[in-house]
Amino acid sequence: MPQDATRYDVFLSHNSRDKPAVELLAQKLRAADLEPFLDKWHLIPGEPWQEALEEALTASATCAVFLGAGGISPWENEEMRAALEERAQNTGYRVIPTLLPDATMPEREELPRFLRRLTWVDFRQGLEDEDALQRLIAGIRGLSPGAPARNPPTGCRYWNVPHQRNQYFTGREDVIAGLYEALHEEGSAALGQAISGLGGIGKTQTAVEYCYRHGKEYQAVLWTRAETEAELVRGLVEIARVLDLPEKDAQEQEQAVQAVRRWLGRKDPWLLVLDNADTPAMLKPLLPTPPRGHLLLTSRAQNFDMLEMAPLKLEVLPADDALEFLLRRARREDPPAREKEAAQELAEELGYLPLALEQAGAYVSLHDSRFTDYLTSYRRRRLRLLSKGPLKDYREPVATTWSLNFDQVAAASEASAEILRLSACLSPDQIPVEVLIKGAEQLGPTLAQALEGAAEDPLVVDELLQPLNRYSLIERDPETWTFNVHRMVQEVVRQSLDGPALQSVAERIVEALWRADPGADFAAWPLCDRLVPHWRAAASSIARLELKSAAVGSMLNQAAVYAYQRGRYDEAAPLYERSLQILEQVLGAEHPDVANSLNNLASLHQAQGEYAKAAPLLERSLQIREQVL
């Protein structure tokens, strides 16, 4: 009987005549951090083979059925019978029929009935077919082929990395090796290691790749955004939930933060990633000392002396790596000489910037375009963009590739394009789909019509987000029902909108956020937590664009109410004050909503012991209520 059968990711069912091909594929699966069960590797002489096979099969999450020249053997029929029984009891169990190089596709009626309805993986072009291999790997992990693995590496108990592994990741070997060496250096007094560089340079993707490569060495691999102190606190509270700490649902979020600090103070191996930690000075009070695990930062900052870190500065990709990445992303690893030359020129024109290479490759792959044609279009489009004014750093290649892809999205679905415009006024990470559904009527007629019925049929939203995801304009997270937009893409979107257009977008997204308010009682806290960074981003747009409406005042008030309930008084105070100011201007000084806002601000002062400030606000609130109600 196999030892520790629960560790297998996939059971490989095959005819003995096809063993060499299946064994080679098993080695490829192991290289992708999957553990296959193969009878030649795992059956122990002298044990009952049938019991061992059935135990390993039912303990795996997936069964891959291989068809080669030998056809389906009687043993395979038995294994498929057991797989079918497992599938009947466990709807998450997957069976993946797979054609080997020397196979002939059987006639439909020759196949076992349940195989006829399944999607196949086809290796008839050869075992080196990378596309087929990625399809098999994705199927084993329960993902679409375009969605690389998110499963934690074997042995990692706690894992909340929000990004899928990039199957096209290329280069950066020296950076990843340098990170490993720095984090494992004995006797180091540093809290950890930082990856520094420009936006779009690939900092986050490098950190993601490090997590997947070395995650098996840690008990916990934990991730949080750290652009602001409030965002870091929110992330640490989420980590408390991941670790299932007793303080995870404490009303005062500081209790959860301190519980995480205590947990990180243990000696168990852990890796904590702080993404977009652009203000290093604010981090130290929130982190454990002395360090017991490994801390990894991504940041646009360059000085980390206060954390005793010497950052690894990330530059654009070397020319050869940039070309390889572009070819892989476009699924053109071996193009004709002229095409390869055009791809090389394109990589150079894109400044070897990973974000721009990603978007260009996505376009070429999706449209089966020639690099020569894309290069021509890119050069023409760039001239038109440059006429609008210079773009600093590496924004020009992102602006141009974004423009090409965005035009295709708009041609396919104006509603999808509108989602991207609206997203430019939100926080770039984890935008909740609920904002689109609950605020549909406030997002304008195009989206209101496209989102009709989305509350009852979630696939409506999936179909609207698909064009954006296909062109690498967003990154979807189906597990949390959110999506991300790269900061530089947001910046380019905002630059493409004139003053009135940007104001219209901001006003509509503020109203949608107001409608998406779930209330601030305990049951609504998880959604409120996800809305916090978007409330904050909207508040920034409100101040910058001087927006004033009842919806604007009400949204600021709801954000303040939640911050107050979670004990974040410093965050709540300016939101309450701005809300009161706007509501007074828009609704008049005697409106009931103004009375409510006065009462909320007074409660905040009262909670802080500032009774002299609270009293006149309460008196005025009472006076309005007596007059109006």
Short mmCIF file of C-alpha atoms in Angstrom, two decimals, residues 153-156 180 184 210-211 213-221 268-271 294:
data_model
loop_
_atom_site.label_atom_id
_atom_site.label_comp_id
_atom_site.label_asym_id
_atom_site.label_seq_id
_atom_site.Cartn_x
_atom_site.Cartn_y
_atom_site.Cartn_z
CA PRO A 153 3.66 24.24 -2.44
CA THR A 154 3.67 20.89 -0.67
CA GLY A 155 4.38 21.25 3.05
CA CYS A 156 3.28 24.89 3.39
CA TYR A 180 17.50 33.41 -1.28
CA HIS A 184 19.23 32.77 4.51
CA TYR A 210 10.03 33.36 -5.15
CA CYS A 211 7.04 32.28 -3.05
CA ARG A 213 9.76 28.24 -5.77
CA HIS A 214 10.68 28.29 -2.09
CA GLY A 215 7.29 28.10 -0.34
CA LYS A 216 7.84 24.44 0.57
CA GLU A 217 10.61 25.55 2.95
CA TYR A 218 8.15 27.50 5.14
CA GLN A 219 5.33 26.61 7.46
CA ALA A 220 3.57 29.82 6.36
CA VAL A 221 3.84 32.07 3.31
CA ASP A 268 8.55 28.46 13.11
CA PRO A 269 9.77 29.19 9.56
CA TRP A 270 7.62 31.79 7.81
CA LEU A 271 7.86 34.19 4.89
CA HIS A 294 11.88 35.95 6.51
#
